[in-house]
Amino acid sequence: MVDCVVRNWQGESVGQATLDLKVASEENASHIVHRALVRQMANARQGTASTKTRSEVRGGGRKPWRQKGTGRARAGSIRSPLWRGGGVIFGPKPRDYSHKINRKERQLALRTAFQSRVEDLIVVEEFADQFSRPKTKDLVSAMTRWGIDAEARVLLVLPEKQPNVYLSGRNIPKLRMCLADSLNVYDVLAADKIVTTAAALAKIQEVYGD
């Protein structure tokens, strides 16, 4: 169980929130999180890279010159892999890169990854009502008050869809937003700082807690 300071819109401490997730044992944690990360990145690959073998390249049906007597090396096709414009030896073909790991292991990896970032976790009060209309400048100012460096990569976790917050944040280059029930290992590990509202933190414990 970890206690987190809750900050308001002005960046002042106004209370505490508790994060209590069931995580992997210390000796297995890095292995489980690594497996989940590799799975996510592999599953994101399209696997559509493709090259043509010598049998698939157009042309090359006629022998370029006779076998003997020309003084040149013997050749059977202009589409030989040795020729420019020829086929490719052992080139990539469309394939499925996806990995499978058990659902419970994925959830354990996500809980472990999230709780491991508690040092970089910033919990704030609900601030959707601060945006009567989208305003990127206001969100940037608030992040500064919360102690976030301008160059930091930030993951903002929201409890539900908040259009004005989303529209205010989508232009910030290093800010990534997601919902509390749609966390993933890569975003949790890649962010320098994780900002979550108190309601989003409660939802994370509800969705991912055991």
PDB file of C-alpha atoms in Angstrom:
ATOM      1  CA  MET A   1       0.000   0.000   0.000  1.00  0.00           C
ATOM      2  CA  VAL A   2       1.314   3.427  -1.009  1.00  0.00           C
ATOM      3  CA  ASP A   3       0.024   6.855   0.030  1.00  0.00           C
ATOM      4  CA  CYS A   4       0.035   9.594  -2.609  1.00  0.00           C
ATOM      5  CA  VAL A   5      -0.355  13.337  -2.086  1.00  0.00           C
ATOM      6  CA  VAL A   6      -3.379  14.832  -3.857  1.00  0.00           C
ATOM      7  CA  ARG A   7      -2.907  18.299  -5.392  1.00  0.00           C
ATOM      8  CA  ASN A   8      -5.528  20.803  -6.458  1.00  0.00           C
ATOM      9  CA  TRP A   9      -5.674  22.881  -9.645  1.00  0.00           C
ATOM     10  CA  GLN A  10      -3.268  25.427  -8.138  1.00  0.00           C
ATOM     11  CA  GLY A  11      -0.735  22.717  -7.226  1.00  0.00           C
ATOM     12  CA  GLU A  12      -1.348  22.850  -3.455  1.00  0.00           C
ATOM     13  CA  SER A  13      -1.502  19.700  -1.346  1.00  0.00           C
ATOM     14  CA  VAL A  14      -5.112  19.047  -0.276  1.00  0.00           C
ATOM     15  CA  GLY A  15      -5.103  15.445   0.944  1.00  0.00           C
ATOM     16  CA  GLN A  16      -3.950  11.898   0.328  1.00  0.00           C
ATOM     17  CA  ALA A  17      -4.976   8.965  -1.840  1.00  0.00           C
ATOM     18  CA  THR A  18      -4.026   5.320  -1.438  1.00  0.00           C
ATOM     19  CA  LEU A  19      -2.689   3.008  -4.130  1.00  0.00           C
ATOM     20  CA  ASP A  20      -2.865  -0.663  -3.244  1.00  0.00           C
ATOM     21  CA  LEU A  21      -2.382  -3.116  -6.109  1.00  0.00           C
ATOM     22  CA  LYS A  22      -1.349  -6.758  -5.998  1.00  0.00           C
ATOM     23  CA  VAL A  23       2.059  -6.892  -7.726  1.00  0.00           C
ATOM     24  CA  ALA A  24       4.529  -9.592  -8.725  1.00  0.00           C
ATOM     25  CA  SER A  25       7.245 -10.732  -6.349  1.00  0.00           C
ATOM     26  CA  GLU A  26      10.512  -8.831  -6.552  1.00  0.00           C
ATOM     27  CA  GLU A  27      12.439 -11.670  -8.214  1.00  0.00           C
ATOM     28  CA  ASN A  28       9.779 -12.161 -10.943  1.00  0.00           C
ATOM     29  CA  ALA A  29       8.626  -8.575 -11.487  1.00  0.00           C
ATOM     30  CA  SER A  30      11.090  -7.511 -14.185  1.00  0.00           C
ATOM     31  CA  HIS A  31      10.590 -10.747 -16.152  1.00  0.00           C
ATOM     32  CA  ILE A  32       6.787 -10.492 -16.131  1.00  0.00           C
ATOM     33  CA  VAL A  33       6.769  -6.807 -17.089  1.00  0.00           C
ATOM     34  CA  HIS A  34       9.294  -7.476 -19.863  1.00  0.00           C
ATOM     35  CA  ARG A  35       7.131 -10.279 -21.303  1.00  0.00           C
ATOM     36  CA  ALA A  36       4.092  -8.005 -21.342  1.00  0.00           C
ATOM     37  CA  LEU A  37       6.054  -5.163 -22.962  1.00  0.00           C
ATOM     38  CA  VAL A  38       7.483  -7.426 -25.682  1.00  0.00           C
ATOM     39  CA  ARG A  39       3.978  -8.786 -26.348  1.00  0.00           C
ATOM     40  CA  GLN A  40       2.489  -5.309 -26.741  1.00  0.00           C
ATOM     41  CA  MET A  41       5.233  -4.068 -29.061  1.00  0.00           C
ATOM     42  CA  ALA A  42       5.207  -7.271 -31.133  1.00  0.00           C
ATOM     43  CA  ASN A  43       1.421  -7.205 -31.484  1.00  0.00           C
ATOM     44  CA  ALA A  44       1.632  -3.640 -32.788  1.00  0.00           C
ATOM     45  CA  ARG A  45       3.760  -4.755 -35.748  1.00  0.00           C
ATOM     46  CA  GLN A  46       1.883  -5.033 -39.034  1.00  0.00           C
ATOM     47  CA  GLY A  47       4.070  -7.765 -40.462  1.00  0.00           C
ATOM     48  CA  THR A  48       3.361  -6.641 -44.031  1.00  0.00           C
ATOM     49  CA  ALA A  49       6.988  -6.318 -45.271  1.00  0.00           C
ATOM     50  CA  SER A  50       7.360  -8.368 -48.423  1.00  0.00           C
ATOM     51  CA  THR A  51       9.916  -9.006 -51.169  1.00  0.00           C
ATOM     52  CA  LYS A  52       9.737 -11.085 -54.332  1.00  0.00           C
ATOM     53  CA  THR A  53      11.747 -14.222 -54.928  1.00  0.00           C
ATOM     54  CA  ARG A  54      13.224 -14.947 -58.358  1.00  0.00           C
ATOM     55  CA  SER A  55      10.108 -16.934 -59.258  1.00  0.00           C
ATOM     56  CA  GLU A  56       7.853 -13.951 -58.525  1.00  0.00           C
ATOM     57  CA  VAL A  57       9.763 -11.177 -60.321  1.00  0.00           C
ATOM     58  CA  ARG A  58       8.317 -10.267 -63.732  1.00  0.00           C
ATOM     59  CA  GLY A  59      10.286 -11.353 -66.786  1.00  0.00           C
ATOM     60  CA  GLY A  60      13.435 -13.438 -67.062  1.00  0.00           C
ATOM     61  CA  GLY A  61      11.894 -16.374 -68.879  1.00  0.00           C
ATOM     62  CA  ARG A  62      14.391 -16.365 -71.753  1.00  0.00           C
ATOM     63  CA  LYS A  63      18.051 -17.246 -71.298  1.00  0.00           C
ATOM     64  CA  PRO A  64      19.953 -13.926 -71.770  1.00  0.00           C
ATOM     65  CA  TRP A  65      22.688 -15.419 -73.958  1.00  0.00           C
ATOM     66  CA  ARG A  66      23.894 -18.836 -74.987  1.00  0.00           C
ATOM     67  CA  GLN A  67      25.659 -21.031 -72.455  1.00  0.00           C
ATOM     68  CA  LYS A  68      29.089 -21.092 -74.078  1.00  0.00           C
ATOM     69  CA  GLY A  69      31.208 -19.110 -76.477  1.00  0.00           C
ATOM     70  CA  THR A  70      30.457 -15.501 -75.498  1.00  0.00           C
ATOM     71  CA  GLY A  71      33.263 -15.043 -72.970  1.00  0.00           C
ATOM     72  CA  ARG A  72      30.751 -13.944 -70.348  1.00  0.00           C
ATOM     73  CA  ALA A  73      29.665 -15.817 -67.258  1.00  0.00           C
ATOM     74  CA  ARG A  74      26.872 -18.290 -67.877  1.00  0.00           C
ATOM     75  CA  ALA A  75      23.431 -16.936 -66.999  1.00  0.00           C
ATOM     76  CA  GLY A  76      20.002 -18.525 -67.073  1.00  0.00           C
ATOM     77  CA  SER A  77      17.760 -15.563 -66.232  1.00  0.00           C
ATOM     78  CA  ILE A  78      17.945 -11.806 -65.916  1.00  0.00           C
ATOM     79  CA  ARG A  79      15.945 -12.173 -62.678  1.00  0.00           C
ATOM     80  CA  SER A  80      18.665 -14.073 -60.840  1.00  0.00           C
ATOM     81  CA  PRO A  81      19.291 -12.705 -57.309  1.00  0.00           C
ATOM     82  CA  LEU A  82      22.808 -11.815 -58.522  1.00  0.00           C
ATOM     83  CA  TRP A  83      21.408  -9.357 -61.042  1.00  0.00           C
ATOM     84  CA  ARG A  84      20.127  -5.835 -60.486  1.00  0.00           C
ATOM     85  CA  GLY A  85      16.330  -6.049 -60.569  1.00  0.00           C
ATOM     86  CA  GLY A  86      16.407  -9.727 -59.733  1.00  0.00           C
ATOM     87  CA  GLY A  87      14.748 -11.614 -56.919  1.00  0.00           C
ATOM     88  CA  VAL A  88      15.676 -11.342 -53.239  1.00  0.00           C
ATOM     89  CA  ILE A  89      17.210 -14.247 -51.356  1.00  0.00           C
ATOM     90  CA  PHE A  90      15.621 -14.942 -47.956  1.00  0.00           C
ATOM     91  CA  GLY A  91      13.837 -11.567 -47.970  1.00  0.00           C
ATOM     92  CA  PRO A  92      10.929 -10.764 -45.638  1.00  0.00           C
ATOM     93  CA  LYS A  93       7.481 -12.181 -46.299  1.00  0.00           C
ATOM     94  CA  PRO A  94       4.201 -11.218 -44.591  1.00  0.00           C
ATOM     95  CA  ARG A  95       4.041 -12.836 -41.164  1.00  0.00           C
ATOM     96  CA  ASP A  96       2.289 -12.612 -37.828  1.00  0.00           C
ATOM     97  CA  TYR A  97       4.524 -11.274 -35.046  1.00  0.00           C
ATOM     98  CA  SER A  98       1.920 -11.497 -32.287  1.00  0.00           C
ATOM     99  CA  HIS A  99       2.730 -13.082 -28.921  1.00  0.00           C
ATOM    100  CA  LYS A 100       0.277 -14.581 -26.496  1.00  0.00           C
ATOM    101  CA  ILE A 101       0.494 -14.481 -22.736  1.00  0.00           C
ATOM    102  CA  ASN A 102      -2.235 -15.309 -20.260  1.00  0.00           C
ATOM    103  CA  ARG A 103      -4.709 -12.605 -19.267  1.00  0.00           C
ATOM    104  CA  LYS A 104      -3.890 -12.888 -15.564  1.00  0.00           C
ATOM    105  CA  GLU A 105      -0.189 -12.490 -16.319  1.00  0.00           C
ATOM    106  CA  ARG A 106      -0.898  -9.393 -18.436  1.00  0.00           C
ATOM    107  CA  GLN A 107      -2.918  -7.847 -15.629  1.00  0.00           C
ATOM    108  CA  LEU A 108      -0.233  -8.690 -13.076  1.00  0.00           C
ATOM    109  CA  ALA A 109       2.408  -7.092 -15.321  1.00  0.00           C
ATOM    110  CA  LEU A 110       0.332  -3.917 -15.707  1.00  0.00           C
ATOM    111  CA  ARG A 111      -0.292  -3.625 -11.963  1.00  0.00           C
ATOM    112  CA  THR A 112       3.383  -4.206 -11.249  1.00  0.00           C
ATOM    113  CA  ALA A 113       4.476  -1.624 -13.847  1.00  0.00           C
ATOM    114  CA  PHE A 114       2.029   0.997 -12.567  1.00  0.00           C
ATOM    115  CA  GLN A 115       2.906   0.581  -8.907  1.00  0.00           C
ATOM    116  CA  SER A 116       6.628   0.676  -9.765  1.00  0.00           C
ATOM    117  CA  ARG A 117       6.112   4.235 -11.068  1.00  0.00           C
ATOM    118  CA  VAL A 118       4.682   5.542  -7.807  1.00  0.00           C
ATOM    119  CA  GLU A 119       7.682   7.881  -7.383  1.00  0.00           C
ATOM    120  CA  ASP A 120       6.662   9.633 -10.608  1.00  0.00           C
ATOM    121  CA  LEU A 121       2.916   9.547  -9.940  1.00  0.00           C
ATOM    122  CA  ILE A 122       1.097  12.868  -9.478  1.00  0.00           C
ATOM    123  CA  VAL A 123      -2.485  12.666  -8.192  1.00  0.00           C
ATOM    124  CA  VAL A 124      -4.692  15.711  -8.697  1.00  0.00           C
ATOM    125  CA  GLU A 125      -8.269  16.674  -7.950  1.00  0.00           C
ATOM    126  CA  GLU A 126     -10.865  16.551 -10.706  1.00  0.00           C
ATOM    127  CA  PHE A 127     -10.220  19.504 -13.003  1.00  0.00           C
ATOM    128  CA  ALA A 128     -12.588  18.977 -15.935  1.00  0.00           C
ATOM    129  CA  ASP A 129     -14.800  21.795 -14.634  1.00  0.00           C
ATOM    130  CA  GLN A 130     -11.870  24.208 -15.080  1.00  0.00           C
ATOM    131  CA  PHE A 131     -12.391  23.980 -18.848  1.00  0.00           C
ATOM    132  CA  SER A 132     -15.544  25.686 -20.054  1.00  0.00           C
ATOM    133  CA  ARG A 133     -13.905  25.419 -23.474  1.00  0.00           C
ATOM    134  CA  PRO A 134     -10.680  23.819 -24.733  1.00  0.00           C
ATOM    135  CA  LYS A 135      -7.623  25.818 -23.619  1.00  0.00           C
ATOM    136  CA  THR A 136      -4.180  24.247 -24.098  1.00  0.00           C
ATOM    137  CA  LYS A 137      -2.407  27.115 -22.325  1.00  0.00           C
ATOM    138  CA  ASP A 138      -4.385  26.502 -19.107  1.00  0.00           C
ATOM    139  CA  LEU A 139      -3.492  22.811 -19.053  1.00  0.00           C
ATOM    140  CA  VAL A 140       0.210  23.553 -19.667  1.00  0.00           C
ATOM    141  CA  SER A 141       0.184  26.085 -16.811  1.00  0.00           C
ATOM    142  CA  ALA A 142      -1.473  23.572 -14.484  1.00  0.00           C
ATOM    143  CA  MET A 143       1.115  20.905 -15.314  1.00  0.00           C
ATOM    144  CA  THR A 144       3.860  23.394 -14.437  1.00  0.00           C
ATOM    145  CA  ARG A 145       2.180  24.084 -11.087  1.00  0.00           C
ATOM    146  CA  TRP A 146       2.060  20.333 -10.454  1.00  0.00           C
ATOM    147  CA  GLY A 147       5.846  20.234 -10.788  1.00  0.00           C
ATOM    148  CA  ILE A 148       6.145  18.773 -14.275  1.00  0.00           C
ATOM    149  CA  ASP A 149       9.068  19.852 -16.433  1.00  0.00           C
ATOM    150  CA  ALA A 150       8.154  21.291 -19.824  1.00  0.00           C
ATOM    151  CA  GLU A 151      10.277  18.682 -21.654  1.00  0.00           C
ATOM    152  CA  ALA A 152       8.962  15.678 -19.690  1.00  0.00           C
ATOM    153  CA  ARG A 153       6.924  12.940 -21.329  1.00  0.00           C
ATOM    154  CA  VAL A 154       3.614  12.850 -19.478  1.00  0.00           C
ATOM    155  CA  LEU A 155       0.857  10.246 -19.314  1.00  0.00           C
ATOM    156  CA  LEU A 156      -2.473  11.774 -18.248  1.00  0.00           C
ATOM    157  CA  VAL A 157      -4.942   9.178 -16.964  1.00  0.00           C
ATOM    158  CA  LEU A 158      -8.591  10.247 -16.925  1.00  0.00           C
ATOM    159  CA  PRO A 159     -11.530   8.415 -15.293  1.00  0.00           C
ATOM    160  CA  GLU A 160     -13.813   8.934 -18.312  1.00  0.00           C
ATOM    161  CA  LYS A 161     -14.014  10.804 -21.600  1.00  0.00           C
ATOM    162  CA  GLN A 162     -13.669  14.554 -20.992  1.00  0.00           C
ATOM    163  CA  PRO A 163     -13.842  16.320 -24.386  1.00  0.00           C
ATOM    164  CA  ASN A 164     -12.548  19.726 -23.259  1.00  0.00           C
ATOM    165  CA  VAL A 165      -9.576  18.184 -21.436  1.00  0.00           C
ATOM    166  CA  TYR A 166      -8.801  15.994 -24.447  1.00  0.00           C
ATOM    167  CA  LEU A 167      -9.008  18.920 -26.883  1.00  0.00           C
ATOM    168  CA  SER A 168      -6.844  21.026 -24.562  1.00  0.00           C
ATOM    169  CA  GLY A 169      -4.144  18.376 -24.320  1.00  0.00           C
ATOM    170  CA  ARG A 170      -3.918  16.898 -27.803  1.00  0.00           C
ATOM    171  CA  ASN A 171      -1.663  19.716 -29.057  1.00  0.00           C
ATOM    172  CA  ILE A 172       0.914  19.220 -26.293  1.00  0.00           C
ATOM    173  CA  PRO A 173       3.743  17.289 -28.006  1.00  0.00           C
ATOM    174  CA  LYS A 174       4.876  15.042 -25.160  1.00  0.00           C
ATOM    175  CA  LEU A 175       1.510  14.520 -23.483  1.00  0.00           C
ATOM    176  CA  ARG A 176      -0.325  11.235 -23.969  1.00  0.00           C
ATOM    177  CA  MET A 177      -3.831  10.709 -22.621  1.00  0.00           C
ATOM    178  CA  CYS A 178      -5.718   7.516 -21.840  1.00  0.00           C
ATOM    179  CA  LEU A 179      -8.662   6.313 -19.782  1.00  0.00           C
ATOM    180  CA  ALA A 180      -8.196   4.548 -16.462  1.00  0.00           C
ATOM    181  CA  ASP A 181      -9.627   1.295 -17.843  1.00  0.00           C
ATOM    182  CA  SER A 182      -7.377   1.389 -20.943  1.00  0.00           C
ATOM    183  CA  LEU A 183      -3.877   1.482 -19.451  1.00  0.00           C
ATOM    184  CA  ASN A 184      -1.042  -0.333 -21.168  1.00  0.00           C
ATOM    185  CA  VAL A 185       2.444  -1.317 -20.066  1.00  0.00           C
ATOM    186  CA  TYR A 186       4.329   0.664 -22.738  1.00  0.00           C
ATOM    187  CA  ASP A 187       2.718   4.032 -21.927  1.00  0.00           C
ATOM    188  CA  VAL A 188       3.158   3.493 -18.178  1.00  0.00           C
ATOM    189  CA  LEU A 189       6.878   2.732 -18.564  1.00  0.00           C
ATOM    190  CA  ALA A 190       7.648   5.302 -21.283  1.00  0.00           C
ATOM    191  CA  ALA A 191       6.295   8.339 -19.396  1.00  0.00           C
ATOM    192  CA  ASP A 192       8.564  10.491 -17.237  1.00  0.00           C
ATOM    193  CA  LYS A 193       5.564  11.548 -15.128  1.00  0.00           C
ATOM    194  CA  ILE A 194       2.116  10.001 -14.707  1.00  0.00           C
ATOM    195  CA  VAL A 195      -0.730  12.354 -13.827  1.00  0.00           C
ATOM    196  CA  THR A 196      -3.994  10.846 -12.638  1.00  0.00           C
ATOM    197  CA  THR A 197      -7.053  12.261 -10.971  1.00  0.00           C
ATOM    198  CA  ALA A 198      -8.254  10.861  -7.653  1.00  0.00           C
ATOM    199  CA  ALA A 199     -11.295   9.379  -9.419  1.00  0.00           C
ATOM    200  CA  ALA A 200      -9.088   7.776 -12.083  1.00  0.00           C
ATOM    201  CA  LEU A 201      -6.860   6.268  -9.384  1.00  0.00           C
ATOM    202  CA  ALA A 202      -9.914   4.777  -7.680  1.00  0.00           C
ATOM    203  CA  LYS A 203     -11.065   3.363 -11.024  1.00  0.00           C
ATOM    204  CA  ILE A 204      -7.633   1.850 -11.676  1.00  0.00           C
ATOM    205  CA  GLN A 205      -7.855   0.000  -8.368  1.00  0.00           C
ATOM    206  CA  GLU A 206     -11.422  -1.090  -9.171  1.00  0.00           C
ATOM    207  CA  VAL A 207     -10.575  -2.359 -12.681  1.00  0.00           C
ATOM    208  CA  TYR A 208      -7.131  -3.833 -12.087  1.00  0.00           C
ATOM    209  CA  GLY A 209      -7.297  -4.650  -8.379  1.00  0.00           C
ATOM    210  CA  ASP A 210      -7.624  -8.274  -7.354  1.00  0.00           C
TER     211      ASP A 210
END
